[in-house]
């Protein structure tokens, strides 16, 4: 056993305010995707561990006084946690990069300052939260209470672990819920640091519990009768199972699932103004971001120009080791993920699209799960590369005839998570944005504001995170009514 959370075999889980040995003796290796070497292992929590964590969260919900605190007092804990996360941002970023291969600067920003920002944002909403409001009429006075839902299960994927946890844990804590967090097995080590910071912030024991493990652990947690709310981010296939399990137990559920979001470049677009979005919005973290704009819809009249510009922008991305500051595109998270991306590239070719950039493993990167930045042209919206989530650095450029055709292609998707419209005429872009079937759409912009609700329609999920809507997901409404005073 080691206390170094960045390497070695971890034997502990964070339950009831302390690290304690897991009941499970099974360990899951943690692999550095840049070296393909296992450098740590984490417990694969079993049913006893899950039950312990849910019991700890349940007794903290009932007995610690957390749920009854004034929301503004809970906000102070969130702000302390935010400070601590920010102060350890570099370390969090490094630990995440070692596990998922995200270029270091992005990882430090996403798992440090950005994660801290979410806790601060929800602290601000907690300050404004009025737990009780009064209504009168029809012969009664009613006190409407906003109460915390109860124990929340928070399950996240590997692509931005501390940000994804913060999207859930911050509103859960602000609302007065207690929580059991389950990070992805690929990226659990950073959550040992979170556990330490939760304790340092003085959050009462049992309010936050963190257990590690794979899909069985997640499924056991979701089905546990002590859980009243599930917030899940992950694949659509797993989300469907989570939804079914929640239906069985009538649990509140938020699902942030996959996407195949479109960038619509209208015929008046200034292509040079769009190009900076190729790295940041179309292929961020090698395309392993759910809202990445991986379908580019280009006007037929300017198709070659757009394809050439995208090829040039994707071709300029620097592939390298994720710890190298020059790197924009590191390895994919796992061998399984690389195999999946390579299968999609093969299927695109087989279905008649043309690879105009990349399509293979980059020369000189024989070790590590690297795939070249890849662009397909002459694709249509019925191909698998246009319909399914690839989760790799692969862009599919599809031509359209006019605005109506662009919207038809954009909405002809099983997914509806993000999307963006690029145009020289913002009003025209805004009008078209209203017609896009997705949870959020950018117009000449693709950085998500903290107060903008985020989530999907169709197979991209149910419910919203961030914004006041993100807090509401952890609140239950109760009416207490009584006769009016005589
Ligand atoms: P995944 O669904 O395999 O796993 C995600 C998490 O769920 C992990 O912690 C995993 O252990 C757990 N899990 C898996 N099956 C489960 C089950 N049946 N019950 C409970 N928990 C279960 O996804 P992944 O491959 O780790 O992540 C990639 C996926 O996540 C992509 O599809 C991506 O689009 C999606 N994602 C969505 C968003 C969003 O906000 N919409 C953000 C990031 C990632």
Coordinates of C-alpha atoms and ligand atoms in Angstrom, one line a residue:
X1 CA 0.0 0.0 0.0
X2 CA 1.2 3.5 -0.7
X3 CA -0.1 6.9 0.3
X4 CA 1.2 8.4 -2.9
X5 CA -2.0 8.9 -4.9
X6 CA -0.1 9.5 -8.2
X7 CA 1.2 5.9 -8.4
X8 CA 1.2 2.5 -6.7
X9 CA -1.6 0.3 -5.6
X10 CA -4.4 2.2 -3.8
X11 CA -6.3 0.1 -1.3
X12 CA -8.5 2.8 0.2
X13 CA -11.9 4.3 -0.4
X14 CA -13.1 7.6 1.0
X15 CA -16.1 6.7 3.2
X16 CA -17.5 8.5 6.2
X17 CA -14.8 11.2 6.1
X18 CA -11.7 9.0 6.1
X19 CA -9.7 6.8 3.8
X20 CA -10.3 3.3 4.8
X21 CA -9.4 -0.1 3.2
X22 CA -11.8 -1.3 0.6
X23 CA -13.6 -4.6 1.3
X24 CA -13.0 -5.6 -2.3
X25 CA -9.6 -7.2 -3.0
X26 CA -9.9 -6.6 -6.8
X27 CA -7.8 -3.9 -8.2
X28 CA -8.0 -2.1 -11.6
X29 CA -4.8 -1.1 -13.2
X30 CA -4.3 2.6 -14.2
X31 CA -2.5 3.0 -17.5
X32 CA -0.6 6.0 -18.8
X33 CA -1.9 6.3 -22.4
X34 CA 1.3 7.9 -23.6
X35 CA 3.5 5.0 -22.4
X36 CA 1.0 2.2 -22.3
X37 CA 2.4 1.3 -18.9
X38 CA 0.4 0.6 -15.8
X39 CA 1.7 2.8 -13.0
X40 CA -1.1 2.5 -10.4
X41 CA -4.1 0.5 -9.4
X42 CA -7.4 1.3 -7.7
X43 CA -9.9 -0.7 -5.8
X44 CA -12.8 -2.1 -7.8
X45 CA -15.4 -1.4 -5.1
X46 CA -17.8 -4.2 -4.4
X47 CA -21.4 -4.4 -3.1
X48 CA -20.2 -4.1 0.5
X49 CA -18.1 -1.0 -0.3
X50 CA -21.0 0.6 -2.2
X51 CA -23.4 -0.2 0.7
X52 CA -20.9 1.3 3.2
X53 CA -20.6 4.5 1.2
X54 CA -24.4 4.9 0.8
X55 CA -24.9 4.2 4.5
X56 CA -22.3 6.9 5.4
X57 CA -24.0 9.4 3.1
X58 CA -27.4 8.5 4.4
X59 CA -26.4 9.0 8.0
X60 CA -24.7 12.3 7.1
X61 CA -27.9 13.4 5.4
X62 CA -30.0 12.6 8.4
X63 CA -27.7 13.4 11.3
X64 CA -24.8 15.7 10.4
X65 CA -26.9 18.8 10.2
X66 CA -25.6 19.4 6.6
X67 CA -29.1 19.3 5.0
X68 CA -30.5 21.8 7.6
X69 CA -27.7 24.4 7.3
X70 CA -28.5 27.7 5.9
X71 CA -27.6 27.5 2.2
X72 CA -25.3 30.5 2.6
X73 CA -23.3 28.5 5.2
X74 CA -23.0 25.6 2.8
X75 CA -21.7 28.1 0.3
X76 CA -18.8 28.9 2.6
X77 CA -17.7 25.3 2.5
X78 CA -17.9 25.3 -1.3
X79 CA -15.7 28.4 -1.4
X80 CA -13.2 26.8 0.9
X81 CA -13.1 23.7 -1.3
X82 CA -12.7 25.9 -4.4
X83 CA -9.7 27.7 -2.9
X84 CA -8.1 24.4 -2.0
X85 CA -8.8 22.9 -5.5
X86 CA -7.2 25.9 -7.1
X87 CA -4.2 25.8 -4.9
X88 CA -3.6 22.1 -6.0
X89 CA -4.6 22.8 -9.6
X90 CA -1.3 22.0 -11.1
X91 CA -1.0 18.7 -9.2
X92 CA -4.6 17.7 -10.1
X93 CA -3.8 18.5 -13.8
X94 CA -0.7 16.4 -13.7
X95 CA -2.4 13.4 -12.1
X96 CA -5.2 13.6 -14.6
X97 CA -2.9 13.9 -17.6
X98 CA -0.9 10.8 -16.5
X99 CA -4.2 8.9 -16.5
X100 CA -6.0 10.2 -19.6
X101 CA -3.3 11.8 -21.8
X102 CA -4.9 15.2 -21.9
X103 CA -2.4 17.9 -22.8
X104 CA -1.1 19.3 -19.5
X105 CA -2.1 23.0 -19.8
X106 CA -5.7 22.0 -20.6
X107 CA -5.7 19.5 -17.8
X108 CA -4.5 21.9 -15.2
X109 CA -7.0 24.5 -16.4
X110 CA -9.9 22.0 -16.5
X111 CA -9.2 20.1 -13.3
X112 CA -8.0 23.1 -11.3
X113 CA -9.2 26.6 -11.9
X114 CA -12.3 25.7 -14.0
X115 CA -13.4 23.0 -11.4
X116 CA -12.9 25.6 -8.6
X117 CA -15.0 28.0 -10.6
X118 CA -18.0 25.6 -10.6
X119 CA -17.9 25.3 -6.8
X120 CA -17.8 29.2 -6.6
X121 CA -20.6 29.5 -9.1
X122 CA -22.9 27.2 -7.1
X123 CA -21.8 28.9 -3.8
X124 CA -23.3 32.1 -5.3
X125 CA -26.5 30.3 -6.2
X126 CA -26.7 28.9 -2.7
X127 CA -26.4 32.4 -1.3
X128 CA -29.5 33.4 -3.2
X129 CA -31.5 30.2 -2.4
X130 CA -34.6 30.8 -0.5
X131 CA -35.5 27.4 1.1
X132 CA -39.1 28.6 2.0
X133 CA -41.5 30.9 0.2
X134 CA -45.2 31.5 1.0
X135 CA -48.3 31.3 -1.1
X136 CA -51.8 32.1 0.0
X137 CA -55.3 31.6 -1.5
X138 CA -58.2 29.2 -1.7
X139 CA -58.5 29.1 2.1
X140 CA -55.0 28.0 3.0
X141 CA -51.5 29.4 3.5
X142 CA -48.8 27.2 1.9
X143 CA -45.2 27.2 2.7
X144 CA -43.3 25.9 -0.3
X145 CA -40.0 24.4 0.7
X146 CA -37.0 23.6 -1.5
X147 CA -35.5 20.6 0.2
X148 CA -32.4 18.6 -0.8
X149 CA -33.4 15.4 -2.7
X150 CA -31.3 13.1 -0.5
X151 CA -28.3 11.0 -1.2
X152 CA -27.0 11.6 -4.7
X153 CA -24.9 9.1 -6.8
X154 CA -22.5 11.1 -9.0
X155 CA -20.9 9.0 -11.8
X156 CA -18.5 10.6 -14.2
X157 CA -16.3 9.6 -17.2
X158 CA -12.6 10.0 -17.7
X159 CA -12.3 12.9 -20.1
X160 CA -12.5 15.8 -17.5
X161 CA -12.9 14.2 -14.1
X162 CA -12.7 17.1 -11.7
X163 CA -14.7 19.4 -13.9
X164 CA -17.4 16.7 -14.4
X165 CA -17.5 15.9 -10.6
X166 CA -17.8 19.7 -9.9
X167 CA -20.7 20.0 -12.2
X168 CA -22.5 17.5 -10.0
X169 CA -21.0 17.8 -6.5
X170 CA -21.2 21.6 -6.3
X171 CA -24.9 21.8 -6.9
X172 CA -25.5 18.7 -4.8
X173 CA -23.7 20.2 -1.8
X174 CA -25.3 23.7 -2.4
X175 CA -28.7 22.1 -2.3
X176 CA -27.9 20.2 1.0
X177 CA -27.6 16.7 -0.5
X178 CA -24.9 14.2 0.5
X179 CA -23.1 12.3 -2.2
X180 CA -21.3 9.2 -3.3
X181 CA -19.0 10.0 -6.1
X182 CA -17.8 7.3 -8.5
X183 CA -15.1 8.5 -11.0
X184 CA -14.2 6.4 -14.0
X185 CA -11.7 3.6 -13.5
X186 CA -9.4 5.3 -16.0
X187 CA -9.2 8.5 -13.9
X188 CA -9.7 7.9 -10.2
X189 CA -6.4 8.9 -8.7
X190 CA -7.1 12.6 -8.8
X191 CA -10.2 11.9 -6.6
X192 CA -7.9 10.9 -3.8
X193 CA -6.7 14.5 -3.8
X194 CA -10.3 15.7 -3.9
X195 CA -11.0 13.5 -0.8
X196 CA -8.1 15.2 1.0
X197 CA -9.4 18.6 0.1
X198 CA -13.0 17.8 1.1
X199 CA -11.6 17.0 4.6
X200 CA -9.5 20.1 4.7
X201 CA -12.5 22.2 3.7
X202 CA -14.1 21.0 6.9
X203 CA -17.1 19.4 5.1
X204 CA -18.6 17.1 7.7
X205 CA -17.7 13.4 7.5
X206 CA -20.0 11.3 5.2
X207 CA -21.3 14.3 3.3
X208 CA -18.9 13.4 0.4
X209 CA -17.9 9.8 -0.1
X210 CA -15.7 8.7 -3.0
X211 CA -15.6 5.1 -4.3
X212 CA -13.6 3.8 -7.2
X213 CA -14.5 1.0 -9.6
X214 CA -15.9 0.1 -13.0
X215 CA -19.3 -0.3 -14.5
X216 CA -20.4 -3.0 -11.9
X217 CA -19.6 -0.6 -9.1
X218 CA -21.6 2.1 -10.9
X219 CA -24.5 -0.1 -11.6
X220 CA -24.6 -1.3 -7.9
X221 CA -24.5 2.3 -6.7
X222 CA -27.3 3.4 -9.0
X223 CA -29.5 0.5 -7.9
X224 CA -28.9 1.0 -4.2
X225 CA -32.2 1.7 -2.4
X226 CA -30.5 4.5 -0.4
X227 CA -29.8 6.6 -3.5
X228 CA -32.5 9.2 -4.3
X229 CA -30.9 11.0 -7.2
X230 CA -28.5 9.9 -9.9
X231 CA -26.4 12.3 -12.0
X232 CA -24.6 10.4 -14.7
X233 CA -22.2 11.5 -17.4
X234 CA -21.0 8.9 -19.8
X235 CA -22.0 6.9 -22.9
X236 CA -25.5 6.7 -24.3
X237 CA -25.4 2.9 -23.9
X238 CA -24.6 3.1 -20.2
X239 CA -27.0 6.0 -19.7
X240 CA -29.9 3.8 -21.0
X241 CA -29.1 1.2 -18.4
X242 CA -28.8 3.9 -15.7
X243 CA -32.2 5.3 -16.8
X244 CA -33.9 1.9 -16.5
X245 CA -32.4 1.3 -13.1
X246 CA -33.6 4.7 -11.9
X247 CA -37.1 4.0 -13.3
X248 CA -37.2 0.8 -11.1
X249 CA -36.6 2.9 -8.0
X250 CA -38.4 6.1 -9.1
X251 CA -35.1 7.9 -8.6
X252 CA -34.5 11.4 -10.0
X253 CA -32.0 11.2 -12.8
X254 CA -29.9 13.5 -14.9
X255 CA -28.1 12.0 -17.9
X256 CA -25.3 13.7 -19.8
X257 CA -24.6 11.4 -22.7
X258 CA -23.0 11.3 -26.1
X259 CA -23.1 13.7 -28.9
X260 CA -22.5 14.2 -32.6
X261 CA -22.7 18.0 -32.7
X262 CA -22.6 20.0 -35.9
X263 CA -20.8 23.1 -36.9
X264 CA -22.9 24.9 -39.5
X265 CA -20.8 27.2 -41.7
X266 CA -23.3 29.4 -43.5
X267 CA -22.5 30.6 -47.0
X268 CA -21.5 34.1 -45.7
X269 CA -19.0 32.7 -43.2
X270 CA -15.6 34.2 -42.8
X271 CA -13.7 30.9 -42.8
X272 CA -10.6 32.5 -41.2
X273 CA -12.8 33.5 -38.2
X274 CA -14.0 29.9 -37.9
X275 CA -10.5 28.3 -38.0
X276 CA -9.5 28.9 -34.4
X277 CA -12.5 26.8 -33.4
X278 CA -11.1 23.8 -35.2
X279 CA -8.7 23.0 -32.3
X280 CA -10.8 24.3 -29.5
X281 CA -14.3 23.2 -30.5
X282 CA -14.1 20.5 -33.2
X283 CA -11.1 18.5 -31.9
X284 CA -10.6 19.5 -28.2
X285 CA -8.7 16.8 -26.3
X286 CA -8.4 14.7 -29.5
X287 CA -12.1 14.9 -30.0
X288 CA -12.8 13.1 -26.7
X289 CA -15.2 15.7 -25.5
X290 CA -19.0 15.0 -25.7
X291 CA -19.9 18.4 -27.2
X292 CA -17.1 18.5 -29.8
X293 CA -18.3 19.8 -33.2
X294 CA -17.3 16.7 -35.1
X295 CA -19.7 17.1 -38.0
X296 CA -18.9 20.1 -40.1
X297 CA -21.7 21.2 -42.5
X298 CA -20.3 23.3 -45.3
X299 CA -22.1 25.1 -48.1
X300 CA -21.8 23.2 -51.4
X301 CA -20.8 26.4 -53.1
X302 CA -17.8 26.8 -50.8
X303 CA -17.2 23.2 -49.9
X304 CA -13.6 22.9 -51.3
X305 CA -12.5 26.1 -49.6
X306 CA -13.9 24.9 -46.2
X307 CA -12.4 21.4 -46.5
X308 CA -9.0 22.9 -47.5
X309 CA -9.1 25.3 -44.5
X310 CA -10.0 22.6 -42.1
X311 CA -7.4 20.2 -43.4
X312 CA -4.8 23.0 -42.9
X313 CA -6.0 23.8 -39.4
X314 CA -6.1 20.1 -38.3
X315 CA -2.8 19.4 -40.1
X316 CA -1.2 22.2 -38.0
X317 CA -2.1 20.6 -34.7
X318 CA 1.0 19.5 -32.9
X319 CA 0.9 15.8 -32.0
X320 CA 3.0 15.0 -29.0
X321 CA 3.5 13.7 -25.5
X322 CA 0.8 15.3 -23.2
X323 CA 3.5 16.7 -20.9
X324 CA 5.2 18.6 -23.7
X325 CA 3.9 22.2 -23.5
X326 CA 3.8 22.3 -27.4
X327 CA 1.4 19.4 -27.6
X328 CA -2.1 20.1 -28.8
X329 CA -3.1 16.5 -29.6
X330 CA -1.9 13.8 -27.3
X331 CA -2.8 10.1 -27.2
X332 CA -6.3 8.7 -26.9
X333 CA -7.3 7.5 -23.4
X334 CA -6.9 3.8 -24.0
X335 CA -6.2 1.0 -26.4
X336 CA -9.9 0.3 -26.6
X337 CA -10.6 3.9 -27.6
X338 CA -8.0 3.8 -30.3
X339 CA -9.3 0.6 -31.7
X340 CA -12.8 2.1 -31.8
X341 CA -11.6 5.3 -33.6
X342 CA -9.6 3.2 -36.1
X343 CA -12.7 1.1 -36.8
X344 CA -14.6 4.3 -37.6
X345 CA -11.9 5.5 -39.9
X346 CA -12.1 2.1 -41.7
X347 CA -15.9 2.3 -41.9
X348 CA -15.8 5.9 -43.3
X349 CA -13.5 4.7 -46.1
X350 CA -15.6 1.6 -46.8
X351 CA -18.8 3.7 -47.0
X352 CA -17.2 6.0 -49.6
X353 CA -16.0 9.0 -47.8
X354 CA -12.5 10.2 -48.7
X355 CA -9.7 10.8 -46.1
X356 CA -8.0 14.0 -47.0
X357 CA -5.9 14.2 -43.8
X358 CA -4.5 11.6 -41.5
X359 CA -6.3 8.3 -41.2
X360 CA -3.4 6.4 -39.5
X361 CA -1.2 6.4 -36.5
X362 CA 1.3 9.3 -36.5
X363 CA 4.8 8.3 -37.5
X364 CA 7.2 8.4 -34.6
X365 CA 4.5 7.5 -32.1
X366 CA 4.7 3.8 -32.0
X367 CA 4.2 3.8 -28.3
X368 CA 1.1 5.4 -26.9
X369 CA -2.5 5.3 -28.2
X370 CA -2.1 8.0 -30.8
X371 CA -4.2 8.6 -33.9
X372 CA -3.5 11.3 -36.5
X373 CA -5.8 14.2 -36.9
X374 CA -8.1 13.0 -39.6
X375 CA -10.5 14.7 -42.0
X376 CA -13.1 13.1 -44.2
X377 CA -14.7 14.8 -47.2
X378 CA -17.4 13.7 -49.6
X379 CA -19.3 12.3 -46.6
X380 CA -23.0 12.1 -46.3
X381 CA -25.1 12.2 -43.2
X382 CA -26.1 8.5 -43.5
X383 CA -22.6 7.2 -43.0
X384 CA -21.6 5.8 -39.6
X385 CA -18.9 8.5 -39.3
X386 CA -21.7 11.1 -39.5
X387 CA -24.2 9.4 -37.3
X388 CA -22.2 7.8 -34.5
X389 CA -20.0 9.3 -31.8
X390 CA -16.4 8.5 -32.7
X391 CA -14.7 10.2 -29.7
X392 CA -11.4 10.7 -31.6
X393 CA -9.7 13.5 -33.7
X394 CA -11.8 12.8 -36.7
X395 CA -13.9 15.4 -38.5
X396 CA -16.5 14.7 -41.1
X397 CA -17.3 17.5 -43.6
X398 CA -20.7 17.2 -45.2
X399 CA -22.0 19.6 -47.9
X400 CA -25.4 21.3 -47.9
X401 CA -27.4 23.3 -50.4
X402 CA -29.1 26.1 -48.5
X403 CA -30.0 27.0 -44.9
X404 CA -33.1 24.7 -44.8
X405 CA -30.9 21.8 -46.0
X406 CA -28.3 22.6 -43.4
X407 CA -30.9 22.5 -40.6
X408 CA -32.4 19.3 -42.0
X409 CA -29.0 17.6 -42.0
X410 CA -28.1 19.0 -38.6
X411 CA -31.3 17.7 -37.0
X412 CA -31.1 14.4 -38.8
X413 CA -29.2 12.9 -35.9
X414 CA -29.9 10.6 -33.0
X415 CA -28.1 13.0 -30.8
X416 CA -28.7 16.6 -29.7
X417 CA -26.1 17.9 -27.3
X418 CA -24.3 20.9 -28.8
X419 CA -23.9 22.7 -32.1
X420 CA -22.7 26.0 -33.4
X421 CA -23.4 28.3 -36.3
X422 CA -20.7 30.4 -37.9
X423 CA -21.8 33.3 -40.0
X424 CA -21.1 37.0 -40.7
X425 CA -24.7 37.8 -39.9
X426 CA -25.4 37.1 -36.2
X427 CA -29.1 37.7 -36.5
X428 CA -29.3 35.1 -39.3
X429 CA -27.2 32.7 -37.1
X430 CA -29.5 33.3 -34.1
X431 CA -32.6 32.6 -36.2
X432 CA -31.2 29.3 -37.3
X433 CA -29.9 28.4 -33.8
X434 CA -33.6 28.5 -32.7
X435 CA -34.2 25.6 -35.2
X436 CA -31.4 23.4 -34.0
X437 CA -32.6 20.4 -32.1
X438 CA -30.1 20.3 -29.2
X439 CA -29.6 21.4 -25.6
X440 CA -27.3 24.3 -26.5
X441 CA -26.1 26.1 -29.6
X442 CA -23.3 28.7 -30.0
X443 CA -23.4 31.5 -32.6
X444 CA -19.9 32.4 -33.6
X445 CA -18.9 31.1 -30.1
X446 CA -18.4 27.8 -28.4
X447 CA -17.2 28.4 -24.8
X448 CA -19.9 27.3 -22.4
X449 CA -20.9 30.0 -19.9
X450 CA -21.3 28.9 -16.3
X451 CA -24.8 30.1 -16.0
X452 CA -26.0 28.5 -19.3
X453 CA -27.8 25.3 -18.6
X454 CA -26.1 22.4 -20.3
X455 CA -27.5 19.0 -21.4
X456 CA -29.0 17.1 -24.3
X457 CA -32.1 16.1 -26.1
X458 CA -32.7 12.8 -27.9
X459 CA -30.0 10.2 -27.2
X460 CA -27.8 12.9 -25.6
X461 CA -29.6 12.7 -22.3
X462 CA -32.2 14.1 -19.9
X463 CA -32.0 17.1 -17.7
X464 CA -29.6 20.0 -17.3
X465 CA -26.4 20.8 -15.4
X466 CA -25.0 24.3 -14.7
X467 CA -27.1 27.4 -14.4
X468 CA -29.9 27.6 -11.8
X469 CA -31.4 24.5 -13.6
X470 CA -28.3 22.6 -12.4
X471 CA -29.1 23.4 -8.8
X472 CA -32.8 22.6 -9.2
X473 CA -31.9 19.1 -10.2
X474 CA -30.9 18.5 -6.5
X475 CA -33.9 20.1 -4.9
X476 CA -37.3 18.6 -4.1
X477 CA -40.4 20.7 -3.6
X478 CA -42.6 20.2 -0.5
X479 CA -45.8 22.1 0.3
X480 CA -46.8 22.6 4.0
X481 CA -50.2 24.1 4.2
X482 CA -52.3 25.4 7.1
X483 CA -55.4 27.5 7.6
X484 CA -54.8 31.3 7.4
X485 CA -54.6 33.2 10.6
X486 CA -58.1 34.3 11.7
Ligands
LIG1 P1 -19.0 5.0 -19.9 O1 -20.5 5.2 -20.1 O2 -18.5 3.7 -20.3 O3 -18.6 5.3 -18.4 C1 -18.9 6.5 -17.8 C2 -19.0 6.2 -16.3 O4 -20.1 5.4 -16.0 C3 -17.8 5.5 -15.7 O5 -17.6 5.9 -14.4 C4 -18.3 4.0 -15.7 O6 -17.6 3.2 -14.7 C5 -19.7 4.2 -15.3 N1 -20.6 3.2 -15.8 C6 -20.5 2.5 -17.0 N2 -21.6 1.6 -17.1 C7 -22.4 1.9 -16.0 C8 -23.7 1.4 -15.6 N3 -24.4 0.5 -16.3 N4 -24.2 1.9 -14.4 C9 -23.6 2.9 -13.7 N5 -22.4 3.3 -14.1 C10 -21.8 2.9 -15.2 O7 -18.4 6.2 -20.8 P2 -16.9 6.5 -21.0 O8 -16.4 5.7 -22.2 O9 -16.1 6.4 -19.8 O10 -17.0 8.0 -21.4 C11 -17.2 8.5 -22.7 C12 -18.6 8.8 -22.9 O11 -19.1 9.9 -22.0 C13 -18.9 9.4 -24.3 O12 -20.0 8.8 -24.9 C14 -19.1 10.9 -24.1 O13 -19.9 11.5 -25.0 C15 -19.8 10.9 -22.8 N6 -19.6 12.2 -22.1 C16 -20.7 13.0 -22.1 C17 -20.6 14.2 -21.5 C18 -21.8 15.2 -21.4 O14 -21.8 16.1 -20.7 N7 -22.9 14.9 -22.2 C19 -19.4 14.7 -21.0 C20 -18.3 13.8 -21.1 C21 -18.4 12.6 -21.7

